[in-house]
mmCIF file of C-alpha atoms and ligand atoms in Angstrom:
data_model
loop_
_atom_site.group_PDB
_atom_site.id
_atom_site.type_symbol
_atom_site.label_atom_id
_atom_site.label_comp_id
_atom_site.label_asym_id
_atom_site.label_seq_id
_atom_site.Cartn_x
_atom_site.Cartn_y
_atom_site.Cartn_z
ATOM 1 C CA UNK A 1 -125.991 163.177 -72.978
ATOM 2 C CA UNK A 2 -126.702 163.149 -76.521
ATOM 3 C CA UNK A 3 -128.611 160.024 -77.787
ATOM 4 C CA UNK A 4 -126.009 158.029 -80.253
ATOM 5 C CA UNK A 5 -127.284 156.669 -83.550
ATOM 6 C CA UNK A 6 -125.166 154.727 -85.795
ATOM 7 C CA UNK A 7 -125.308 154.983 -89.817
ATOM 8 C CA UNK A 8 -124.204 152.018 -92.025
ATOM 9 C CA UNK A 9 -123.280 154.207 -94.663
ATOM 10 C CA UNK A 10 -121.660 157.685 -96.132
ATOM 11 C CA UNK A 11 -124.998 159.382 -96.343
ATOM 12 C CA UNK A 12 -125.699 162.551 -98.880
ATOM 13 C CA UNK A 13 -125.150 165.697 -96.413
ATOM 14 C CA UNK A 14 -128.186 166.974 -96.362
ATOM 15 C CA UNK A 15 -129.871 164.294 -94.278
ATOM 16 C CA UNK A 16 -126.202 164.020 -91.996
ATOM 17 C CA UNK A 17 -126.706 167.762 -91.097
ATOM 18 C CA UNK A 18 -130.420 166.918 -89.689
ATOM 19 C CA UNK A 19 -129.148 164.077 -87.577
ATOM 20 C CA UNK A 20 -126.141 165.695 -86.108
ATOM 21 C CA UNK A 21 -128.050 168.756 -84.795
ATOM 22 C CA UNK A 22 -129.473 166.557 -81.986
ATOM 23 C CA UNK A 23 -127.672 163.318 -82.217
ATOM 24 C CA UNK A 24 -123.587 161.407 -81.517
ATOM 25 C CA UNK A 25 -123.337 159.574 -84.935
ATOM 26 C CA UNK A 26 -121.000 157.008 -85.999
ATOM 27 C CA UNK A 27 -120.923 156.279 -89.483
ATOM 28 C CA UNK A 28 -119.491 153.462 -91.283
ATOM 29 C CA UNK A 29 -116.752 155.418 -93.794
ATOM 30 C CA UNK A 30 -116.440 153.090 -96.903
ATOM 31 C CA UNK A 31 -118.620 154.039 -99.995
ATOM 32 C CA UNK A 32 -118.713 150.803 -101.748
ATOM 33 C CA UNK A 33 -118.750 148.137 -98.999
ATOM 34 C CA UNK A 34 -121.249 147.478 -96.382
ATOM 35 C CA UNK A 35 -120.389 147.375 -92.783
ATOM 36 C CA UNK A 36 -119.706 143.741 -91.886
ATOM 37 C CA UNK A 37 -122.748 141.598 -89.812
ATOM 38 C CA UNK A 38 -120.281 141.216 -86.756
ATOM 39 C CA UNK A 39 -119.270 145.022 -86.666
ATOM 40 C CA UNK A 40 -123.008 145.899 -86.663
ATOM 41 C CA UNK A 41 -123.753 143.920 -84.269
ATOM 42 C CA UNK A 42 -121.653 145.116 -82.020
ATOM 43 C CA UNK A 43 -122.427 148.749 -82.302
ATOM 44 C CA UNK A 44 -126.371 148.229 -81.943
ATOM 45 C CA UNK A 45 -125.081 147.236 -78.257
ATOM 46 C CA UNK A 46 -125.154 150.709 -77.268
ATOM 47 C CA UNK A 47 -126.808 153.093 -79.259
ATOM 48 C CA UNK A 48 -130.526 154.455 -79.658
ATOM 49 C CA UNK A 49 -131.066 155.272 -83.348
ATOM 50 C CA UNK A 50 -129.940 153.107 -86.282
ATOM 51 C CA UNK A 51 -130.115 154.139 -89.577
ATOM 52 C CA UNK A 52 -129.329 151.321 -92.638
ATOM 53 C CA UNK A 53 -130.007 150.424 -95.630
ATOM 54 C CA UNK A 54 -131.443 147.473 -97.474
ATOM 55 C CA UNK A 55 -127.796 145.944 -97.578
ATOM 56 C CA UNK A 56 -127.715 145.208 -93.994
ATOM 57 C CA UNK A 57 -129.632 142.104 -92.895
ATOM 58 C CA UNK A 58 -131.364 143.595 -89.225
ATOM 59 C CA UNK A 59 -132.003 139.819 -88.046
ATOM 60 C CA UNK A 60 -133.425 138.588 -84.953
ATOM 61 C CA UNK A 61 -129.953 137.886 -83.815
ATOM 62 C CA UNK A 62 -128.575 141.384 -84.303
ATOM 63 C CA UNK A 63 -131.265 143.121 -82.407
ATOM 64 C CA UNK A 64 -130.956 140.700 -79.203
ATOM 65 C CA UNK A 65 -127.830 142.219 -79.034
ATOM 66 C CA UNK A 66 -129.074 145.865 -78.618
ATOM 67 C CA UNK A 67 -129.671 146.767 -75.394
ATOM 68 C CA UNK A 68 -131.755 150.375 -75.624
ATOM 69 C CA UNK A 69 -131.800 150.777 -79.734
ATOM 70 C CA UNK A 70 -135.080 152.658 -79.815
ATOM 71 C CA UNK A 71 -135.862 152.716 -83.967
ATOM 72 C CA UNK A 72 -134.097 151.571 -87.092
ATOM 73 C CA UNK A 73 -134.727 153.657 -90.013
ATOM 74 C CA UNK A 74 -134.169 152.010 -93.291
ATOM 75 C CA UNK A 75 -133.516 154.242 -96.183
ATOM 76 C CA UNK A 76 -135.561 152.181 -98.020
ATOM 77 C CA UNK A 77 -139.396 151.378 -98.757
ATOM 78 C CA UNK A 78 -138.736 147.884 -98.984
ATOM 79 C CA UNK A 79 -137.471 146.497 -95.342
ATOM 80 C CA UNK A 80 -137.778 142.764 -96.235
ATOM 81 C CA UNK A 81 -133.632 143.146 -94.716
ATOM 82 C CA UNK A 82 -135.661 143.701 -91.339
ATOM 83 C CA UNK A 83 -137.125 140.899 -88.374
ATOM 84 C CA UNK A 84 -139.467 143.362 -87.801
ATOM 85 C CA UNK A 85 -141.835 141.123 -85.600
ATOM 86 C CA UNK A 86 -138.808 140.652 -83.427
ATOM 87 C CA UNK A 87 -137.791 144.107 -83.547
ATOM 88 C CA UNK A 88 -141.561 144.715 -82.399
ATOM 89 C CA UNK A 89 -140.913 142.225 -79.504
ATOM 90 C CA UNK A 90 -138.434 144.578 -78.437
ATOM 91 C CA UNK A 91 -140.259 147.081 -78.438
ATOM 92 C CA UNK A 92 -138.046 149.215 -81.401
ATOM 93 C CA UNK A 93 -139.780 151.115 -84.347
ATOM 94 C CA UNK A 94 -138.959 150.202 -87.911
ATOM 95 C CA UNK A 95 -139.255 152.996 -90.507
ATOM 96 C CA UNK A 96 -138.839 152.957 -94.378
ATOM 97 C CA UNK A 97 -138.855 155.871 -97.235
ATOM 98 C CA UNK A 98 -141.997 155.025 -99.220
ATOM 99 C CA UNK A 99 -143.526 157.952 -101.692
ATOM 100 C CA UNK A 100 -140.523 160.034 -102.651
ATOM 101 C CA UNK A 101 -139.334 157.357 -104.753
ATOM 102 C CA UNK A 102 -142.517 156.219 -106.505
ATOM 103 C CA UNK A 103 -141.617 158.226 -109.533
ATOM 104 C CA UNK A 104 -137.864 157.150 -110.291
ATOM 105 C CA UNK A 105 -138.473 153.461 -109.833
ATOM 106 C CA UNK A 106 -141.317 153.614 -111.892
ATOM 107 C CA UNK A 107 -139.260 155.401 -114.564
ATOM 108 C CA UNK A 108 -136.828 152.954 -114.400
ATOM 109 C CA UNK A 109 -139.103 150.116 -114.348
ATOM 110 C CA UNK A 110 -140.727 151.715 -117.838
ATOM 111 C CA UNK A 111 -136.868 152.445 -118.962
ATOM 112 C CA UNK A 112 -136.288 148.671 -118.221
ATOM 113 C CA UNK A 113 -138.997 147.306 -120.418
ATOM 114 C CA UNK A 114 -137.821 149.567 -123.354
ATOM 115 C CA UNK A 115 -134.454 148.184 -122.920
ATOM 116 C CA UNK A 116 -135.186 144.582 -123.190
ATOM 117 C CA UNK A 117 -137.700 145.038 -125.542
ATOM 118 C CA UNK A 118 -136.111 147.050 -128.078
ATOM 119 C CA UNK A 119 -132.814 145.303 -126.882
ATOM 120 C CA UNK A 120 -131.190 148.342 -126.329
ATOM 121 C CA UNK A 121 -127.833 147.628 -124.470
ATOM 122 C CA UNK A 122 -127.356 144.839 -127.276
ATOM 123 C CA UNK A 123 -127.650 147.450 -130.015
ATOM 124 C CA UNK A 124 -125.565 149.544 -128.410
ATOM 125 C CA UNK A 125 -122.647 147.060 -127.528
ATOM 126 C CA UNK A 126 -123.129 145.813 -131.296
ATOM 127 C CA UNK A 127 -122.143 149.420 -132.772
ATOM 128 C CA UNK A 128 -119.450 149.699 -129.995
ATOM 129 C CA UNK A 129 -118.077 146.352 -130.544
ATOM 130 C CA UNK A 130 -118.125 146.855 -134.897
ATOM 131 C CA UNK A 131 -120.385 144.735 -135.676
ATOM 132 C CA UNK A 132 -122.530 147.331 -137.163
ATOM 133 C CA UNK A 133 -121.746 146.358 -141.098
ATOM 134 C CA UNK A 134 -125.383 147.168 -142.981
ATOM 135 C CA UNK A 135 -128.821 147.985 -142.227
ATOM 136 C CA UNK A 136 -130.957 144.631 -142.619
ATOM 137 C CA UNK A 137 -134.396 144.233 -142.482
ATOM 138 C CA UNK A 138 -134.353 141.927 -139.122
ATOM 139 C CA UNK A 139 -131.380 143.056 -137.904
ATOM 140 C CA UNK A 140 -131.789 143.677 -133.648
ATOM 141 C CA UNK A 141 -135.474 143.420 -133.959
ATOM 142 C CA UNK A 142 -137.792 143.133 -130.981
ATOM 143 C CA UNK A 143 -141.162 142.979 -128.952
ATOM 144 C CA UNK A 144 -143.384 146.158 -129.393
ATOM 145 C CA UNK A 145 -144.977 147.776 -126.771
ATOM 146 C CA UNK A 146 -147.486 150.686 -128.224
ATOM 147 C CA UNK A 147 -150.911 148.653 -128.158
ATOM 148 C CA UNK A 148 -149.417 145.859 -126.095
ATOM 149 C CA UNK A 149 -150.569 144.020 -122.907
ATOM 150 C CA UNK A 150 -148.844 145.106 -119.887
ATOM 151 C CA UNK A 151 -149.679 142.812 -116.668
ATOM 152 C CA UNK A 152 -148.900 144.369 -113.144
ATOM 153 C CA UNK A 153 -148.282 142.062 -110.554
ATOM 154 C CA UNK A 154 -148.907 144.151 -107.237
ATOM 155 C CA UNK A 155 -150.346 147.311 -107.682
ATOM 156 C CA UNK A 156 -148.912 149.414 -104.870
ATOM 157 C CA UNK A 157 -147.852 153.150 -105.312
ATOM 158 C CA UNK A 158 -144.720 151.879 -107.529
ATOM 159 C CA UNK A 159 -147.416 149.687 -109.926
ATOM 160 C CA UNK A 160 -149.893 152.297 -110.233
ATOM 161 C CA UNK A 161 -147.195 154.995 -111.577
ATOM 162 C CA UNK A 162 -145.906 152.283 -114.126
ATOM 163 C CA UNK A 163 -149.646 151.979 -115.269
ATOM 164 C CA UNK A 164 -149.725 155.506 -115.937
ATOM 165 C CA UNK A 165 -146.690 155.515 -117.816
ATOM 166 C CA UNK A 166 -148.604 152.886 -119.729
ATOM 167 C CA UNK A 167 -151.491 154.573 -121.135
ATOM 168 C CA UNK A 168 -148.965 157.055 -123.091
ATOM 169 C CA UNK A 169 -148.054 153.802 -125.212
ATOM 170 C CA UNK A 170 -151.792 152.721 -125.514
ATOM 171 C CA UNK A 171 -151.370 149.914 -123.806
ATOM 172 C CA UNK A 172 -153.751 147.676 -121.994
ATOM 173 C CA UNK A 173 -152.854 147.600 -118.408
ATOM 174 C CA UNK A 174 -154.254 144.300 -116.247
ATOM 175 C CA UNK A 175 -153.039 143.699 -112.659
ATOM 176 C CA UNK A 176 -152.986 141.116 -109.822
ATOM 177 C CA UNK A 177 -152.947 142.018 -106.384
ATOM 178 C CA UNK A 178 -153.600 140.422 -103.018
ATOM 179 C CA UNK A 179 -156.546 142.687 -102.454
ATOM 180 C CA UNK A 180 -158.581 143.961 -105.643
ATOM 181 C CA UNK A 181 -158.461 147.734 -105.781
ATOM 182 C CA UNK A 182 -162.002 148.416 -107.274
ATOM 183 C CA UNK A 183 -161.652 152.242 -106.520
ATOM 184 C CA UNK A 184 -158.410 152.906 -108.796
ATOM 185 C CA UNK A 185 -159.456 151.017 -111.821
ATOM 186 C CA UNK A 186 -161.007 153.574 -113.349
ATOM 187 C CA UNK A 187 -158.955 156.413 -112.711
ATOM 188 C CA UNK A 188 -156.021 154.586 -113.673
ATOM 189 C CA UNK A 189 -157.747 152.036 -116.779
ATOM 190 C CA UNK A 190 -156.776 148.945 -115.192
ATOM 191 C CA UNK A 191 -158.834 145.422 -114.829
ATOM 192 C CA UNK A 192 -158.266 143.054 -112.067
ATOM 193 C CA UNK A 193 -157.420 139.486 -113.334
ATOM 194 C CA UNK A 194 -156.414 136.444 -111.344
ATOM 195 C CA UNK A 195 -152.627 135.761 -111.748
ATOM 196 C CA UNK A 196 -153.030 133.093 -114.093
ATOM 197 C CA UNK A 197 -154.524 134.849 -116.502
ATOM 198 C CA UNK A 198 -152.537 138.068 -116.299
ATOM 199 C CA UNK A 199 -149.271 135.475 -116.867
ATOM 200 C CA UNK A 200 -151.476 134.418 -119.985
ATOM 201 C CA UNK A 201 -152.510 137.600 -121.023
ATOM 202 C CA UNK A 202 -149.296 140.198 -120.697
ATOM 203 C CA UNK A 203 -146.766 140.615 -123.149
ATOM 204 C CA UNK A 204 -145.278 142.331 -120.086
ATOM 205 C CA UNK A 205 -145.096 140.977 -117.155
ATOM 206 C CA UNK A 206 -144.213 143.792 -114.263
ATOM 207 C CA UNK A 207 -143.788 142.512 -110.528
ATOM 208 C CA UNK A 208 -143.799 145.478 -107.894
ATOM 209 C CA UNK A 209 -144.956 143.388 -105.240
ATOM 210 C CA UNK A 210 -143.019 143.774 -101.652
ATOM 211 C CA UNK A 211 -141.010 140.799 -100.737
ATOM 212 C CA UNK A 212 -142.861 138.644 -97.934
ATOM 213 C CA UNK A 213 -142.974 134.795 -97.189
ATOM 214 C CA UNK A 214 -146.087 135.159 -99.379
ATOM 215 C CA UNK A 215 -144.207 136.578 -102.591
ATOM 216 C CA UNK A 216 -141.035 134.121 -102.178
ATOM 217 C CA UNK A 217 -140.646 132.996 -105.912
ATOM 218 C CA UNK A 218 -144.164 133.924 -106.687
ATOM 219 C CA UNK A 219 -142.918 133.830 -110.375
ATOM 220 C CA UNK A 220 -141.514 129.970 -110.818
ATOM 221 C CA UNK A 221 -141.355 127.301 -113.410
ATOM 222 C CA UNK A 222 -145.542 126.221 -113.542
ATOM 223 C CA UNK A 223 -145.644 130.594 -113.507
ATOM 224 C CA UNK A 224 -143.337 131.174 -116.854
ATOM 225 C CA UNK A 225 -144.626 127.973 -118.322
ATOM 226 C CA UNK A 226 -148.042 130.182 -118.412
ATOM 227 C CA UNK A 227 -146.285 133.252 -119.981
ATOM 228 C CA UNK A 228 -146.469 134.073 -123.766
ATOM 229 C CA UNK A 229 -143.503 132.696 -125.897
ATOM 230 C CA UNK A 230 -143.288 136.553 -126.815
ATOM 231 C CA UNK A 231 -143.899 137.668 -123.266
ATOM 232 C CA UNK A 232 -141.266 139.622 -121.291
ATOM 233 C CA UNK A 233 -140.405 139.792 -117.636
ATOM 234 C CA UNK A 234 -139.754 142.780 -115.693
ATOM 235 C CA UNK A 235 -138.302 142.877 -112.010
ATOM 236 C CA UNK A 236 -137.491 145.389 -110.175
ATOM 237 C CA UNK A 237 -139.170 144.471 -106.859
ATOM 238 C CA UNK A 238 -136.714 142.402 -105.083
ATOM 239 C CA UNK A 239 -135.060 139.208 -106.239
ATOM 240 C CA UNK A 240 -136.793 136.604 -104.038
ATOM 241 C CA UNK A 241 -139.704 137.255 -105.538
ATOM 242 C CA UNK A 242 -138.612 135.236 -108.613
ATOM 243 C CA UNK A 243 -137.289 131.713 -108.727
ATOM 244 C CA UNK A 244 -134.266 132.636 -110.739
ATOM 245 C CA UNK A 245 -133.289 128.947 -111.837
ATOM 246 C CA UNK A 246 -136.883 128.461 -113.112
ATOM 247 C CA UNK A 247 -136.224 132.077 -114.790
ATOM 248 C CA UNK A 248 -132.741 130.653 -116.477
ATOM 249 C CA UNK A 249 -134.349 127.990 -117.851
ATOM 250 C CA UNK A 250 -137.765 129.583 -118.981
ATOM 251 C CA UNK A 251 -135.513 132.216 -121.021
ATOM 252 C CA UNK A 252 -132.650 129.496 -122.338
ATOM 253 C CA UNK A 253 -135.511 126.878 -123.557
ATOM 254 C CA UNK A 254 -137.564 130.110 -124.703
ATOM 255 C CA UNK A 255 -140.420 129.772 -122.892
ATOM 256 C CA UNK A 256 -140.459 133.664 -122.446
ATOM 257 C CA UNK A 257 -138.557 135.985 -124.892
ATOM 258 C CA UNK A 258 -136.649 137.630 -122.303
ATOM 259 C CA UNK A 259 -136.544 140.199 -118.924
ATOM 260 C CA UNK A 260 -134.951 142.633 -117.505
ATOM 261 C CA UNK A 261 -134.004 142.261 -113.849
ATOM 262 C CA UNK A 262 -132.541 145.223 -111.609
ATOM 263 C CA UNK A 263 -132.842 142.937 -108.603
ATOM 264 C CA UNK A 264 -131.604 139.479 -107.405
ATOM 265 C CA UNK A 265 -132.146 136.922 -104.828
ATOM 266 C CA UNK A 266 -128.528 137.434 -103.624
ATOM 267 C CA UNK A 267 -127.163 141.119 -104.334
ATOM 268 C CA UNK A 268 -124.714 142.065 -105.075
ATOM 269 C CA UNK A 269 -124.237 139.243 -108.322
ATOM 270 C CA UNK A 270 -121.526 139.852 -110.640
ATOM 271 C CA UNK A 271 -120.633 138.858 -113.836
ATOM 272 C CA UNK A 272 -120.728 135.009 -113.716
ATOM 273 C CA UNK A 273 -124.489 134.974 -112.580
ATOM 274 C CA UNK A 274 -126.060 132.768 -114.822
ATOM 275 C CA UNK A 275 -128.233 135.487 -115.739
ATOM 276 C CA UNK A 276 -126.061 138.071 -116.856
ATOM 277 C CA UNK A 277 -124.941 135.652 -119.704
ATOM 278 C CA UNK A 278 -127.838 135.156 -121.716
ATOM 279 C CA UNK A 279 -128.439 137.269 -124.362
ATOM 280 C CA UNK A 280 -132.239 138.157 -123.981
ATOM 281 C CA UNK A 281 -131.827 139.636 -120.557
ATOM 282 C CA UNK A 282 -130.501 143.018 -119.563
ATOM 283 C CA UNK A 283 -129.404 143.238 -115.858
ATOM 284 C CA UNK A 284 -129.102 146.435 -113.811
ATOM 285 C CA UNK A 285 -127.392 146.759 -110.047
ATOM 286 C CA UNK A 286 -130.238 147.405 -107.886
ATOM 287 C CA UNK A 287 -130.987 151.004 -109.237
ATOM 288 C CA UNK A 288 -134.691 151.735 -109.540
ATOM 289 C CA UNK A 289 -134.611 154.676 -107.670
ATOM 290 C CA UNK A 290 -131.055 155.777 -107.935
ATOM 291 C CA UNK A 291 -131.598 159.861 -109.361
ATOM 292 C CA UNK A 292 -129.433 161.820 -107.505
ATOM 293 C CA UNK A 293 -132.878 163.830 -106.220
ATOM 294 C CA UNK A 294 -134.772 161.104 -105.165
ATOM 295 C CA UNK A 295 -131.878 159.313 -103.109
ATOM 296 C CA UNK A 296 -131.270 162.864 -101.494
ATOM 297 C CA UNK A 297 -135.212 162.693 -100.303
ATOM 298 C CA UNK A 298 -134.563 159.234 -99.239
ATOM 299 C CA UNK A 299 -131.811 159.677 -97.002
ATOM 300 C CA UNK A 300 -133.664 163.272 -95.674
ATOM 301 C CA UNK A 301 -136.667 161.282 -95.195
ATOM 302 C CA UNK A 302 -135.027 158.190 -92.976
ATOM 303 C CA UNK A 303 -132.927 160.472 -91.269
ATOM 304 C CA UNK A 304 -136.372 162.493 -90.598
ATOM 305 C CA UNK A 305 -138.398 159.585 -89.550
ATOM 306 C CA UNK A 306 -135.276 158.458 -87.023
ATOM 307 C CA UNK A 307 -134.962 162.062 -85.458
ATOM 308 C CA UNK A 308 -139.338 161.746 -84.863
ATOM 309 C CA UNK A 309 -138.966 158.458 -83.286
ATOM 310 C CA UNK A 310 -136.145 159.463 -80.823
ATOM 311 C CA UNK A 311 -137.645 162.782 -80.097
ATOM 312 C CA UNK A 312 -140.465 160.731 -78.874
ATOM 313 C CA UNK A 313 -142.997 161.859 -81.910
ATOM 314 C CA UNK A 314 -144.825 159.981 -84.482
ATOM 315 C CA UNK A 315 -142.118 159.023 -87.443
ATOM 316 C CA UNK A 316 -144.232 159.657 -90.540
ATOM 317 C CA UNK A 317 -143.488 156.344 -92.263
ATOM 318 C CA UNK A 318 -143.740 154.103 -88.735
ATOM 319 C CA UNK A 319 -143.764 149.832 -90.338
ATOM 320 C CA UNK A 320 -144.920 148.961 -86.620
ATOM 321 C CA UNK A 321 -147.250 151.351 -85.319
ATOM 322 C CA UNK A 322 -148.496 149.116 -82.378
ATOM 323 C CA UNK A 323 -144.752 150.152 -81.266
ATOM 324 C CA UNK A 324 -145.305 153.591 -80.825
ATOM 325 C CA UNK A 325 -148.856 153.161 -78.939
ATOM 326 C CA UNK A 326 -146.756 151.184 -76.030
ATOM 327 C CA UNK A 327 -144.558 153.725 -75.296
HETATM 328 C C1 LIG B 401 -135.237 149.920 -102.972
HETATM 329 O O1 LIG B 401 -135.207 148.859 -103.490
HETATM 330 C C2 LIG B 401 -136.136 150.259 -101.919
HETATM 331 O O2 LIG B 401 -136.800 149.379 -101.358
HETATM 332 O O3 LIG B 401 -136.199 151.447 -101.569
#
């Protein structure tokens, strides 16, 4: 008997050929929706290997119901979607994708602060929409960013590729994070501040932080009120992270001058978000590290780390070692 493993998603082919060498797969068939809670639930009732995504909420509840689910591999570095001190209770491995996609979110994190800075979806909707009569001397202007401040709130592998990025635009890169990391800051040109004074400091505010009970709305109303009146905000850790009333009001009464958000508290949002509305905000679906490439090694990589676990070896990218030591 083949060991079943069920996939929440179509998956690029490359990383469904490596699974169904060894394994029975099930895979949920629609592209654009995500397999429903009670559906899931059902299927982790008899299978050994789940693979998800960040989409599906891997609760307490859900795993109770599985009955010899070995490891869930999210394709994902963040699994903030995953109980995983219950799924540790039970005795199941949690995996996630970090590394291959350092580059592309930090890309799009840098692309991000361009956009809002330079405003660059308004300027192009403008000439799409006609407006574009004359050249004038403040027409579309914005925030610079050669020589600016950037602030980086969590300087994991994401944050310390953005800082890179940063010392091509001369700027001056500070950073918050729970534990100081002496041993980069030279390497990298960074200084450790305390978070108030990064939020008083930046005239970019980055957060790359995971999302933990620690970092819920890190960023709220006393957090923006610190900010410069010039200062943007850049998110593109996940949504909780930021108390996104505090955020509508800190960018309607111009207490900041704007952000740029790829994540939300509740994905997916659409249109009538109160955030999509306002003008000094750009707003992206969730794609920081959506290249065609780096979703490939994603997918490769979870699909690795599931086929390790059930083959009774070490995944590379295990979230609860002390798992793997009981078995
Ligand atoms: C995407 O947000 C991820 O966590 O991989």
């Amino acid at each position: 008997m083949r060991p079943k493993i069920y996939i929440t998603r179509k998956i690029p082919e490359k990383a469904l050929i490596i699974l169904e060498q060894q394994f029975d797969i099930e895979m949920w068939q629609e592209q654009e929706t995500p397999v429903p809670y009670d559906i899931l639930k059902k299927k982790v009732e008899n299978i050994d290997g789940l693979f998800c995504l960040l989409t599906e909420n891997i609760d307490k509840e859900l795993l109770d119901h599985a009955t010899k689910l070995k490891i869930v591999s999210n394709m994902a570095v963040g699994y903030n979607n995953i109980d995983v001190d219950a799924a540790s209770e039970k005795e199941i491995m949690v995996t996630n994708t970090p590394g291959v996609l350092t580059e592309t979110t930090a890309d799009l994190t840098f692309g991000l602060l361009m956009a809002t800075s330079r405003r660059l979806i308004e300027a192009s909707n403008y000439l799409k929409e006609d407006l574009w009569k004359t050249w004038s001397p403040m027409q579309l202007t914005g925030q610079d960013i050669y020589g600016s401040t950037l602030g980086i709130v969590g300087l994991g592998r994401i944050g310390q590729a953005v800082a890179k990025r940063a010392q091509g635009f001369n700027m001056r890169v500070i950073y918050h994070n729970r534990t100081r990391k002496r041993g980069l800051e030279k390497d990298l040109q960074v200084e450790y501040v305390e978070l108030d004074n990064l939020l008083k400091q930046s005239d970019f505010v980055c957060v790359l932080t995971p999302y933990t009970p620690n970092t819920h709305h890190l960023i709220g109303k006393e957090e923006l009120k610190k900010m410069k009146e010039t200062a943007i905000l850049i998110n593109t850790s996940r949504g909780g992270t930021i108390d996104e009333s505090a955020l509508q009001q800190a960018l309607e009464k111009n207490w900041i001058w704007g952000a740029g958000l790829d994540v939300f508290e509740n994905e997916p949002i659409d249109s009538n978000h109160p955030l999509v509305g306002l003008s000094n905000v750009v707003t992206l679906p969730h794609i920081g590290s959506a290249s065609i490439a780096t979703r490939t090694k994603m997918a490769t990589l979870a699909a690795d780390n599931l086929m390790k676990g059930l083959n009774g070896e070490l995944p590379d990218y295990l979230v609860n070692n002390e798992v793997f030591h009981l078995k």
